Coordinates of C-alpha atoms in Angstrom, one line a residue:
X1 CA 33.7 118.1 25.0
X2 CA 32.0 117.0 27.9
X3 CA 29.6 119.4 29.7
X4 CA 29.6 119.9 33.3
X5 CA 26.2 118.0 34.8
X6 CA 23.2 120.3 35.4
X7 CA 22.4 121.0 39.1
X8 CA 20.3 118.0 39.0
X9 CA 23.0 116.2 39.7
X10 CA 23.6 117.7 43.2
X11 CA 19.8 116.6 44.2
X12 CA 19.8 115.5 47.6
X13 CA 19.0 112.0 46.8
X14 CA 21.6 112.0 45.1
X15 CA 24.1 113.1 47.3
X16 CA 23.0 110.5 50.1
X17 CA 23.6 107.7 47.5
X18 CA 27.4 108.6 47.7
X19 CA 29.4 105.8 48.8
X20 CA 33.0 105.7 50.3
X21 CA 35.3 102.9 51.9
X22 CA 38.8 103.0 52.9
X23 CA 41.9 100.6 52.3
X24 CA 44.7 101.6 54.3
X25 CA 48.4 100.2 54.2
X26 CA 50.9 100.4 56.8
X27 CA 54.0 98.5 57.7
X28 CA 54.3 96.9 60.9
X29 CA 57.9 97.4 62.7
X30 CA 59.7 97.4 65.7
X31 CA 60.0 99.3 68.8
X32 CA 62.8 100.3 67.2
X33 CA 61.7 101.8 64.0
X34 CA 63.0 99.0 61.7
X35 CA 60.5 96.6 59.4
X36 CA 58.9 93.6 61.4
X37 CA 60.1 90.3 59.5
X38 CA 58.1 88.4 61.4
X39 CA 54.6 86.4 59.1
X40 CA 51.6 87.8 59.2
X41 CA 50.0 87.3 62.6
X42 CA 47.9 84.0 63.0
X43 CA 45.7 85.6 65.3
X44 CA 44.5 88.1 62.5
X45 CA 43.5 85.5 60.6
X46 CA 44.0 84.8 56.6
X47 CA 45.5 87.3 54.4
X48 CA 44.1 85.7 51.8
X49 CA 40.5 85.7 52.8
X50 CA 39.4 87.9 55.6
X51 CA 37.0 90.8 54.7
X52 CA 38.8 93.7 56.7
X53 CA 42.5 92.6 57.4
X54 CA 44.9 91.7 54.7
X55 CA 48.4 92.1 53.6
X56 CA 50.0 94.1 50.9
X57 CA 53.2 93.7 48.8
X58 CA 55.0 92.5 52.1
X59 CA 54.3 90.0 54.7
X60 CA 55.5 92.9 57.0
X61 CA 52.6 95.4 55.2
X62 CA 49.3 95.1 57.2
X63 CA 46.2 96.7 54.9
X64 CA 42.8 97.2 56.6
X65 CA 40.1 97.9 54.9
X66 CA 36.1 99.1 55.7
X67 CA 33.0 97.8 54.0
X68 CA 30.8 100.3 52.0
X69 CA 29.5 103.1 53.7
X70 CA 26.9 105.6 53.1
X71 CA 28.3 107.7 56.0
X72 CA 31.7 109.7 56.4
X73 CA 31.7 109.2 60.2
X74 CA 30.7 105.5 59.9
X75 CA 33.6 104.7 57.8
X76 CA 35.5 105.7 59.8
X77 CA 34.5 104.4 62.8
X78 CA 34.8 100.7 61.4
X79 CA 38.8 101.8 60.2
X80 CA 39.5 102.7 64.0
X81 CA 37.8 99.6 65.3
X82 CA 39.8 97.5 62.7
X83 CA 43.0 99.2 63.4
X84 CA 41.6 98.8 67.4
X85 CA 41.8 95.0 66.6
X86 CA 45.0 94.9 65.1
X87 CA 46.8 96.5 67.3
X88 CA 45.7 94.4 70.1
X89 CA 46.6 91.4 68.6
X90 CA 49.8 92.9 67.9
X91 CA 50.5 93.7 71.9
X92 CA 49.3 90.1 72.5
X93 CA 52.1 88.5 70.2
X94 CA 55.1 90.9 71.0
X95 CA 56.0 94.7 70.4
X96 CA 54.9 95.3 67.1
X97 CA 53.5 98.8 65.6
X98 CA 52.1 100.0 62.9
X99 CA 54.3 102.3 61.3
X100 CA 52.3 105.5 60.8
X101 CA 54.0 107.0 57.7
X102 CA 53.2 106.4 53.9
X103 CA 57.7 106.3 53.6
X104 CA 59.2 103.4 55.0
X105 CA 60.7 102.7 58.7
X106 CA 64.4 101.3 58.4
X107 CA 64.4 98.7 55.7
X108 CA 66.8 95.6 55.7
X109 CA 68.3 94.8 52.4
X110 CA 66.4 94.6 49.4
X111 CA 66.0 90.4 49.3
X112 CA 65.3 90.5 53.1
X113 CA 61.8 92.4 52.5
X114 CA 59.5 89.3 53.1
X115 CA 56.7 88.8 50.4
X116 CA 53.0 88.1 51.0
X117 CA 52.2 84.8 51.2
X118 CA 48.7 83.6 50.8
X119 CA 49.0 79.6 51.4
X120 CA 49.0 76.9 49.0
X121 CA 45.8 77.6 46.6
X122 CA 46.7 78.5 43.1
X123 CA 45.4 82.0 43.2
X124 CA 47.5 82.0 46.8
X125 CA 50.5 81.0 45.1
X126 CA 49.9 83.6 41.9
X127 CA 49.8 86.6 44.8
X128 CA 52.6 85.6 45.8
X129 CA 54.4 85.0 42.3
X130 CA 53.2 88.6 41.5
X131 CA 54.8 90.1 44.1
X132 CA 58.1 88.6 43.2
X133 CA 57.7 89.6 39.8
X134 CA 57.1 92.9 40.8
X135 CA 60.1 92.6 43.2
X136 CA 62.2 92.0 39.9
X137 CA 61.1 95.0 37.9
X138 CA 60.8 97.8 40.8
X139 CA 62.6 96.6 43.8
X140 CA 60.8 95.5 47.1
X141 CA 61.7 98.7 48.8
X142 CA 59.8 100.6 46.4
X143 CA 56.9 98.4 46.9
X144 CA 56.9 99.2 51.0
X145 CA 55.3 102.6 50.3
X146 CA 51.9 102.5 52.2
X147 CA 48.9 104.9 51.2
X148 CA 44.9 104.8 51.7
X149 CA 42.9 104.1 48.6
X150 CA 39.8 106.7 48.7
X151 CA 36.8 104.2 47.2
X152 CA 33.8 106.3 46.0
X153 CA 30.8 105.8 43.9
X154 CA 27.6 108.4 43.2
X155 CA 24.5 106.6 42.4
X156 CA 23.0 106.9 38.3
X157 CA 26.7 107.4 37.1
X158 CA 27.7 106.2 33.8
X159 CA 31.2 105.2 32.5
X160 CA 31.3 108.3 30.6
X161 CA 30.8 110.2 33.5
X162 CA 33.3 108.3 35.7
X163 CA 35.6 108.8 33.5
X164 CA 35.1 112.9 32.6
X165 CA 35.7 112.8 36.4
X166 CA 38.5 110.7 36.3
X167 CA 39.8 113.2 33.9
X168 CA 39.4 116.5 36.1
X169 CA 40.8 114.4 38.6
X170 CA 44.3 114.0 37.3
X171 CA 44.2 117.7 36.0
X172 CA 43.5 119.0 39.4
X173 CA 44.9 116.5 41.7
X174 CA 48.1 118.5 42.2
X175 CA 45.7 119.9 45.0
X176 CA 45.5 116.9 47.0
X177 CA 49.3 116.3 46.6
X178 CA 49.9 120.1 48.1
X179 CA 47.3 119.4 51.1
X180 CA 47.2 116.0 51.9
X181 CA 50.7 115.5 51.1
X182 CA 52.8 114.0 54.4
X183 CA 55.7 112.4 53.4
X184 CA 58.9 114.9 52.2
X185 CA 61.5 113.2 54.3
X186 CA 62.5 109.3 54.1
X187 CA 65.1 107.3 55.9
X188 CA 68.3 107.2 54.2
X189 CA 67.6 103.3 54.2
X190 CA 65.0 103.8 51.5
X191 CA 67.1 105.3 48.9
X192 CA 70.5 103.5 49.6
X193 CA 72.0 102.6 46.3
X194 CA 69.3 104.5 44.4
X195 CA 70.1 108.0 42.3
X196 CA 68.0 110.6 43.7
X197 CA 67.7 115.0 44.3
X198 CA 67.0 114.9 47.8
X199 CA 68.9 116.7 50.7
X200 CA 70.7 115.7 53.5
X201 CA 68.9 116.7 57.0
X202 CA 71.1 114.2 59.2
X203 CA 72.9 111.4 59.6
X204 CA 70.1 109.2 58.0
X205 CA 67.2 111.6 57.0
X206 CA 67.0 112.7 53.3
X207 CA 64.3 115.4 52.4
X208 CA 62.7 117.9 50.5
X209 CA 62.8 121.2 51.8
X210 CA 59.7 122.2 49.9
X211 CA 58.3 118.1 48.8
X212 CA 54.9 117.5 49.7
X213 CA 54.4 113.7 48.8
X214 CA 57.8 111.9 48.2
X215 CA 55.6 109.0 47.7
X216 CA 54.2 110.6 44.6
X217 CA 57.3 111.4 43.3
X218 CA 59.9 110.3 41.0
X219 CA 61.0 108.5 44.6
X220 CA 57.6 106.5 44.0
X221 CA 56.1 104.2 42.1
X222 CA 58.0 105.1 39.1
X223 CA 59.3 102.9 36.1
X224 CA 60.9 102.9 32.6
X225 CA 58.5 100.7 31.2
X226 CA 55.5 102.3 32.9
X227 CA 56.8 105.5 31.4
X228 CA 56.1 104.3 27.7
X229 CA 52.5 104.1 28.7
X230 CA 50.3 106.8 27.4
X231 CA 46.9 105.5 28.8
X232 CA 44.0 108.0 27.8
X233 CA 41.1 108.1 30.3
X234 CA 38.4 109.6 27.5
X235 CA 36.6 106.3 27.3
X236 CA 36.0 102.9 28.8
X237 CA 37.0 101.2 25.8
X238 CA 40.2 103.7 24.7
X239 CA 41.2 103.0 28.3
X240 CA 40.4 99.5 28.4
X241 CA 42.4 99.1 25.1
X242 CA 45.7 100.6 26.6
X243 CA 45.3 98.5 29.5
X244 CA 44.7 95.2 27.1
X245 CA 47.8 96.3 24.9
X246 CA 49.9 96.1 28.4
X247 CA 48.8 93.2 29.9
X248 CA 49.7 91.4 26.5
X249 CA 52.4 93.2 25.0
X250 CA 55.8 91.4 25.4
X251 CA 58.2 93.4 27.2
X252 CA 62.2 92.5 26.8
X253 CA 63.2 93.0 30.0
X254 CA 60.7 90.9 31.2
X255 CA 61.4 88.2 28.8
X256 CA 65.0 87.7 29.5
X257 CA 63.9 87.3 33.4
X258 CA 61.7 84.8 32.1
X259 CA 58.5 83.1 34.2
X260 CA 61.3 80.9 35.8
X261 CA 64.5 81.0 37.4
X262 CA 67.4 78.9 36.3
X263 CA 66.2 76.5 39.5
X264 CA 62.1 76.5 38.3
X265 CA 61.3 78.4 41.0
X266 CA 58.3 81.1 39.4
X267 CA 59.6 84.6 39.9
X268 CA 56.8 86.2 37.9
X269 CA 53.3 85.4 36.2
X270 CA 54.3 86.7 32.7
X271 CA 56.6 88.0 31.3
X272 CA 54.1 91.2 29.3
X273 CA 54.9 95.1 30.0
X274 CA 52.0 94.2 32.9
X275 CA 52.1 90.9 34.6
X276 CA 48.1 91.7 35.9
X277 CA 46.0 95.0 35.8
X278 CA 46.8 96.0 39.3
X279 CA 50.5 96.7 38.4
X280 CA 49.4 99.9 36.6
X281 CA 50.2 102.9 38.6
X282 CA 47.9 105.9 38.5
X283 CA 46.5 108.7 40.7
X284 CA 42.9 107.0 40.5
X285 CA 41.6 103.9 38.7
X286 CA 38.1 102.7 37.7
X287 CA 37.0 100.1 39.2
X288 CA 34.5 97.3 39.6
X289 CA 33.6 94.7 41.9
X290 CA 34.7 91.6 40.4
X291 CA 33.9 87.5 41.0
X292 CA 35.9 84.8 42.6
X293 CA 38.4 84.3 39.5
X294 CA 37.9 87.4 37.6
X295 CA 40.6 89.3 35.5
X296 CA 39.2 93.0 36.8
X297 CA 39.7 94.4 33.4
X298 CA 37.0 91.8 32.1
X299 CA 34.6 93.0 34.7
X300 CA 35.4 96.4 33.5
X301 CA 34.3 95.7 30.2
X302 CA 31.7 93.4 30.7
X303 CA 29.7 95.5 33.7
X304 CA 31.1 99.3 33.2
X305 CA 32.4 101.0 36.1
X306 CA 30.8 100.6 39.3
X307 CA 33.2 103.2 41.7
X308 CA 36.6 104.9 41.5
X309 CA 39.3 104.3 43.6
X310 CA 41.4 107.2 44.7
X311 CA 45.5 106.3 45.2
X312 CA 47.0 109.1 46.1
X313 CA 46.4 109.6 49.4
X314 CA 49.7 109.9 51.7
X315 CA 49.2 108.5 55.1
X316 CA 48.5 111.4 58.0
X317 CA 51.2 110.7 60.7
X318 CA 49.3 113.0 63.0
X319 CA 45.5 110.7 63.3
X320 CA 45.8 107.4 64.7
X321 CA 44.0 106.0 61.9
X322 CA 46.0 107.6 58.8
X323 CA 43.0 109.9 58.0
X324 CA 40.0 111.9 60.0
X325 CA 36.8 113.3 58.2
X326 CA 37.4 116.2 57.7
X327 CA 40.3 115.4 54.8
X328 CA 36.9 112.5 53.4
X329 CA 34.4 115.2 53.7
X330 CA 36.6 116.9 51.4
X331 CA 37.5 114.1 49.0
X332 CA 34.1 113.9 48.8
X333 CA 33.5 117.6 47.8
X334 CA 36.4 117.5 45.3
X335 CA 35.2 114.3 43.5
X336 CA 32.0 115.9 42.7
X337 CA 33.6 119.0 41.8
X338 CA 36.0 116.7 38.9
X339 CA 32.1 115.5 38.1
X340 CA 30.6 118.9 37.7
X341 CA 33.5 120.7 35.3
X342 CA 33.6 120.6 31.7
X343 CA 35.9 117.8 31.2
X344 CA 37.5 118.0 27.8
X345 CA 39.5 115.0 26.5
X346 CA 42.9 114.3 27.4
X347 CA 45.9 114.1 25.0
X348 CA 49.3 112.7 24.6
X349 CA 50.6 116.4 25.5
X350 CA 48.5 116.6 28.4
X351 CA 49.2 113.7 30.0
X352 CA 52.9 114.7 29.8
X353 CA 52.0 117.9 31.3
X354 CA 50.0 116.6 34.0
X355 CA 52.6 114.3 35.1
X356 CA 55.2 117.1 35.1
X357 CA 52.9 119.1 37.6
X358 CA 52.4 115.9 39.8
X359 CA 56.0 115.4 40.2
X360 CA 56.7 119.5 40.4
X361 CA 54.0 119.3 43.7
X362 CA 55.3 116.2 44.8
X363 CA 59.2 117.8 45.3
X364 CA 58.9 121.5 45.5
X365 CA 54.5 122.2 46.6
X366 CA 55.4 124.5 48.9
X367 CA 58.5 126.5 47.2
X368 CA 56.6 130.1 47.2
X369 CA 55.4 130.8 44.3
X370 CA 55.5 127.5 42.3
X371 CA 53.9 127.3 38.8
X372 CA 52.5 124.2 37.3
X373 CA 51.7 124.0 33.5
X374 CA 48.1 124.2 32.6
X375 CA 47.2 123.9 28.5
X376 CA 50.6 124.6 28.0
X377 CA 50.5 127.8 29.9
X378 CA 52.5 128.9 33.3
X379 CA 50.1 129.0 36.5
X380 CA 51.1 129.3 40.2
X381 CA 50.2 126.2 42.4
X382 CA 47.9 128.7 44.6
X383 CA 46.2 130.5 41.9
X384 CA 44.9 127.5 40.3
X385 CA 43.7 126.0 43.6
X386 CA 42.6 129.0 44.8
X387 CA 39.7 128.2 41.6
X388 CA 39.2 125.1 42.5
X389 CA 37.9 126.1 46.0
X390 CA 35.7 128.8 44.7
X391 CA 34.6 125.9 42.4
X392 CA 34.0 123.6 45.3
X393 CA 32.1 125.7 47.5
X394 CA 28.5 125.9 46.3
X395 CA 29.0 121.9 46.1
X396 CA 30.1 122.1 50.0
X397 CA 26.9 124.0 50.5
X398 CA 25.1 121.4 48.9
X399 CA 26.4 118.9 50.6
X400 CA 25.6 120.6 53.8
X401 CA 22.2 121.6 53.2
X402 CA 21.6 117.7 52.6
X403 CA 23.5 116.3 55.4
X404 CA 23.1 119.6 58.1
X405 CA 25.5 121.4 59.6
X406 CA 28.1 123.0 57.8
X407 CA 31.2 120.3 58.0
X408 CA 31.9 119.9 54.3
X409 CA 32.6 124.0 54.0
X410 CA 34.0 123.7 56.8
X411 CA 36.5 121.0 55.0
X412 CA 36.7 123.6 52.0
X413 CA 37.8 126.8 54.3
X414 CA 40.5 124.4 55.4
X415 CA 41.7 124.0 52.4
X416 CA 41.7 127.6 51.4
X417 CA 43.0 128.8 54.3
X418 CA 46.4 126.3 53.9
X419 CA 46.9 127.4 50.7
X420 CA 47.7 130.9 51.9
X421 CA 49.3 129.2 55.6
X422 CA 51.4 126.4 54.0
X423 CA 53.0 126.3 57.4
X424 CA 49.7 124.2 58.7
X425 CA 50.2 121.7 55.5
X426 CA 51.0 117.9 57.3
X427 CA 54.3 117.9 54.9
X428 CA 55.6 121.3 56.5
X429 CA 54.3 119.9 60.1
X430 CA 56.4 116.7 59.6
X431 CA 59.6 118.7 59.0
X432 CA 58.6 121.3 61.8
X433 CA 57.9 118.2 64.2
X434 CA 60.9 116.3 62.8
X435 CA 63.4 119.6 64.0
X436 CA 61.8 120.4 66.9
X437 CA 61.0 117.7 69.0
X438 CA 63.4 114.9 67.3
X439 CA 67.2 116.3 66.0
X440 CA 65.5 115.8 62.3
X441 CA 65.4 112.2 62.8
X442 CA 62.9 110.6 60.3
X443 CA 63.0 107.5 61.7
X444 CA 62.3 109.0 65.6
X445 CA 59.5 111.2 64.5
X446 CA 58.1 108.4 63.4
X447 CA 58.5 106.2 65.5
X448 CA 57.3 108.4 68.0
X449 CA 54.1 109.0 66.3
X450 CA 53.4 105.4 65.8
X451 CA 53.7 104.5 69.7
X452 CA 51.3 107.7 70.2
X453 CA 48.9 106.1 67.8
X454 CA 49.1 102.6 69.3
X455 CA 49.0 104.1 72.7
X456 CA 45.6 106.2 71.7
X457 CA 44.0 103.2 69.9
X458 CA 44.3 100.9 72.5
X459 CA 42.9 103.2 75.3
X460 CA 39.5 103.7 73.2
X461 CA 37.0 101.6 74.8
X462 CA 36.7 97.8 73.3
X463 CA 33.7 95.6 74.1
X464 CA 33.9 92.0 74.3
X465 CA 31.7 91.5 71.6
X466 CA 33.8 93.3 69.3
X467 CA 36.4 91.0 70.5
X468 CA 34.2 87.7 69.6
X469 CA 33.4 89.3 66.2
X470 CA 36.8 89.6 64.8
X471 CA 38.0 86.4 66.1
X472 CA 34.9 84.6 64.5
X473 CA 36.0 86.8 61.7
X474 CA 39.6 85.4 61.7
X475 CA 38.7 82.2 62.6
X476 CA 36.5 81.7 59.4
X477 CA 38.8 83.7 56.9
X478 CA 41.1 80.3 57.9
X479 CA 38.5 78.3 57.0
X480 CA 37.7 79.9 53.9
X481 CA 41.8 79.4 52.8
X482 CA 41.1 75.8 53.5
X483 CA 38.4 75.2 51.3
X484 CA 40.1 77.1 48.2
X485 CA 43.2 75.1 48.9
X486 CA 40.7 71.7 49.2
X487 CA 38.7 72.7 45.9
X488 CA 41.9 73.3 43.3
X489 CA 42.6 70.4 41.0
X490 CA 44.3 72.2 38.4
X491 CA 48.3 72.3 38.1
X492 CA 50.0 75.8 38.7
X493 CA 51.1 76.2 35.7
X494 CA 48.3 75.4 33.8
X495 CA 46.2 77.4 36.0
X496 CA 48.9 80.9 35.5
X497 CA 48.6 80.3 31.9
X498 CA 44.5 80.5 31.8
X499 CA 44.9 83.4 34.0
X500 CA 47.1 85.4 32.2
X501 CA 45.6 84.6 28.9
X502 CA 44.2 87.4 26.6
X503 CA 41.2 85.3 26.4
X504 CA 40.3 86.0 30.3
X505 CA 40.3 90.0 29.6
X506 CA 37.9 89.7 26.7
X507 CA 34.2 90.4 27.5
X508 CA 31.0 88.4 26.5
X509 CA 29.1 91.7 26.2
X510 CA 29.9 95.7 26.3
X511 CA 29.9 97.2 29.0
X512 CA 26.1 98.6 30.7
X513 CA 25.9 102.1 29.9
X514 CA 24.9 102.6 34.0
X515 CA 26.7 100.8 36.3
X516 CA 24.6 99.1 39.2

């Protein structure tokens, strides 16, 4: 068993070595809360290429993302002037918004949900390729969820470290679900032709009178074939093994699809259980920085784990931005609280249980008096979080005593007092905002929110040399495409072949035992 670190590991220098950056998705739509089919906007420059602005699964799916930061407040300041950017170049090409909830706007049929495209480069083209393979096996509409990824790293960590936190993190990341949850209603759009529990609110809105984060439900990124995937987290090389069975293991449904359509159009890049390694859901993946070319599971294996990227994060519809600091500060606090706790390895019955309580929180967090399994054993949702917060609040105090002030227990009393208020939860304040001010509309909540956001981003002050920065940004993102495009020589084919191939996730060396 893994033993929880000594206070050492809370040593001021320590703490200030954290490091955090954001990736955030959102759709863009209309002014009349249905998806945007129009491409990517020139003026933000290439999707492919620029450091800050990209796209996701969709042409139509904006994601913006900061650089590494060693401050809470600084990261976030770069995701407003990003999002500052954006949506002025949005209001200089039309009416667009960004739509400010993880569940969709109003979505057009399935095939009409345009895919990323990335220009004429081969890894351009194998983006692109991707997302119609995962088009194939989930549905697009699935794959227009938006979230923010959490990135976080602590200096002197270890891959056995990382991952005894990545292991408290699943077991207690019910917790996040229940506070940071915002999305337990969805447009009717979303579901159309789908088997689902959810409830009828009006004419178009389905809900759950309880849910916390549709988005991390059996609504979400779910699938059969994911489902038969067991992946332990109590090693690098155990989880690197599961992920290496995947991305190599033939799966039927895939094979009949085939890599090709009857016409030889590519509709995905293999035909395995995992066409790459980014297709693998999970609550929080290791991570490392990888080089131009790279199959990340390679890096992985070759240079250890270098920071952990937290995915479950539901987009706030009430900040402009998706997020404020408080709910970072404490991300921050709960991290090293999964770092600090015994962490014991997983098993097959865990992970079966811990799944169970992710999808319980995700549909009914709120029901009074919810219990959630916990080594087999019934605990309520409150009681167990209510020891996570005692837990977390000599780390808060740490935290504090480093930084000054007192904002990180201030992040913690939060938390504890919205376990015993669930009212003040942003999934109840949706469905209380939703009846209130909009005839339980979904789609008008929303939509109202997202012109308040756009309407409070673009009356914060913007310099002109922020506006010369991110159009020198854009403009050399372009020319960056160019010179991939310019440089390949190599046939698709033959270049989707070397890149799937078992050989690319296969490392030189093992992993450092300290990542850098």
């Amino acid at each position: 068993m893994s033993q929880p670190s000594p206070p050492s590991a809370l040593s001021p220098e320590r703490l200030l070595g954290i490091r955090r950056g954001i990736e955030k998705e959102s759709l863009r739509a209309l002014p009349d809360g249905v998806l945007a089919l129009t491409p990517h906007p020139a003026a933000l420059g290439s999707a492919l290429t620029h450091p800050h602005i990209t796209t996701d699964y969709s042409e139509s799916q904006l994601e913006l993302i900061t650089g590494v930061h060693a401050g809470v407040q600084d990261c976030l300041d770069e995701l407003t002037e990003v999002h500052q950017y954006t949506h002025r170049t949005l209001r200089e090409a039309g009416d667009e918004m960004l739509w400010v909830s993880s569940m969709p706007c109003g979505l057009p049929t399935d095939e009409t949900i345009p895919l990323g495209r990335y220009g004429s480069s081969n890894i351009g083209r194998a983006k692109s390729v991707y997302r119609m393979g995962l088009g194939h096996r989930y549905g697009r509409r699935m794959q227009t969820i938006s979230g923010i990824h959490y990135n976080w790293s602590l200096p002197g960590l270890d891959n056995q470290g990382y991952f005894a936190l990545i292991r408290n993190f699943r077991r207690h990341a019910f917790l996040l679900l229940y506070l940071f949850g915002a999305s337990p209603a969805v447009c009717g759009s979303f579901v159309e032709g789908r088997d689902h529990a959810l409830q009828l609110l009006d004419g178009k809105t389905l809900y759950m009178p309880h849910g916390t984060s549709l988005r991390m439900g059996r609504l979400g990124y779910q699938s059969e074939a994911q489902a038969s995937l067991a992946v332990s987290y109590n090693s690098l090389e155990g989880y690197a093994a599961s992920l290496h069975d995947a991305l190599t293991r033939p799966w039927p449904a895939y094979e009949a699809l085939g890599v090709l359509n009857p016409g030889g159009d590519y509709i995905q890049l293999a035909t395995s259980l995992l066409q790459i390694e980014n297709e693998f859901y999970g609550t929080i993946r290791p991570k490392r920085t990888i080089f131009q070319g790279e199959r990340p599971l390679h890096a992985l294996r070759e240079r250890g784990v270098e920071y952990v990227e937290v995915r479950l994060m539901d987009l706030d519809p009430f900040e402009p931005v998706g997020i404020n600091a408080q709910t970072m500060r404490f991300l921050d606090v709960f991290l090293l609280h999964c770092l600090q706790t015994a962490s014991p390895p997983d098993t097959p019955q865990e992970i079966a249980e811990l799944a169970r309580n992710q999808h319980l929180t995700a549909a009914r967090g709120r029901e009074p008096g919810l219990q959630l399994l916990r080594s087999g054993h019934a605990v309520t949702l409150v009681d167990w979080g209510l020891e996570i917060l005692a837990a977390c609040e000599p780390i808060a105090r740490a935290l504090d005593a480093t930084h000054g002030g007192s904002d990180y227990s201030a992040a913690v009393a939060s938390a504890r007092h919205a376990l015993a208020a669930p009212q003040g939860l942003p999934s109840a304040r949706v469905l209380a905002a939703m009846a209130a001010e909009h005839d339980n509309s979904f789609l008008r909540f929303v939509r109202a929110r997202s012109i308040l956001a756009r309407q409070q981003l673009l009356a914060r002050s913007w310099t002109p040399q922020q506006q010369v920065k991110y159009e020198r940004m854009a403009r050399e993102s372009v020319q960056a495409q160019h010179a991939i495009e310019a440089a390949d020589s190599l046939p698709f084919e033959i270049f989707r072949q070397q890149y799937v191939s078992a050989a690319r996730l296969t490392p030189r060396k093992p992993a450092k035992a300290v990542a850098a």
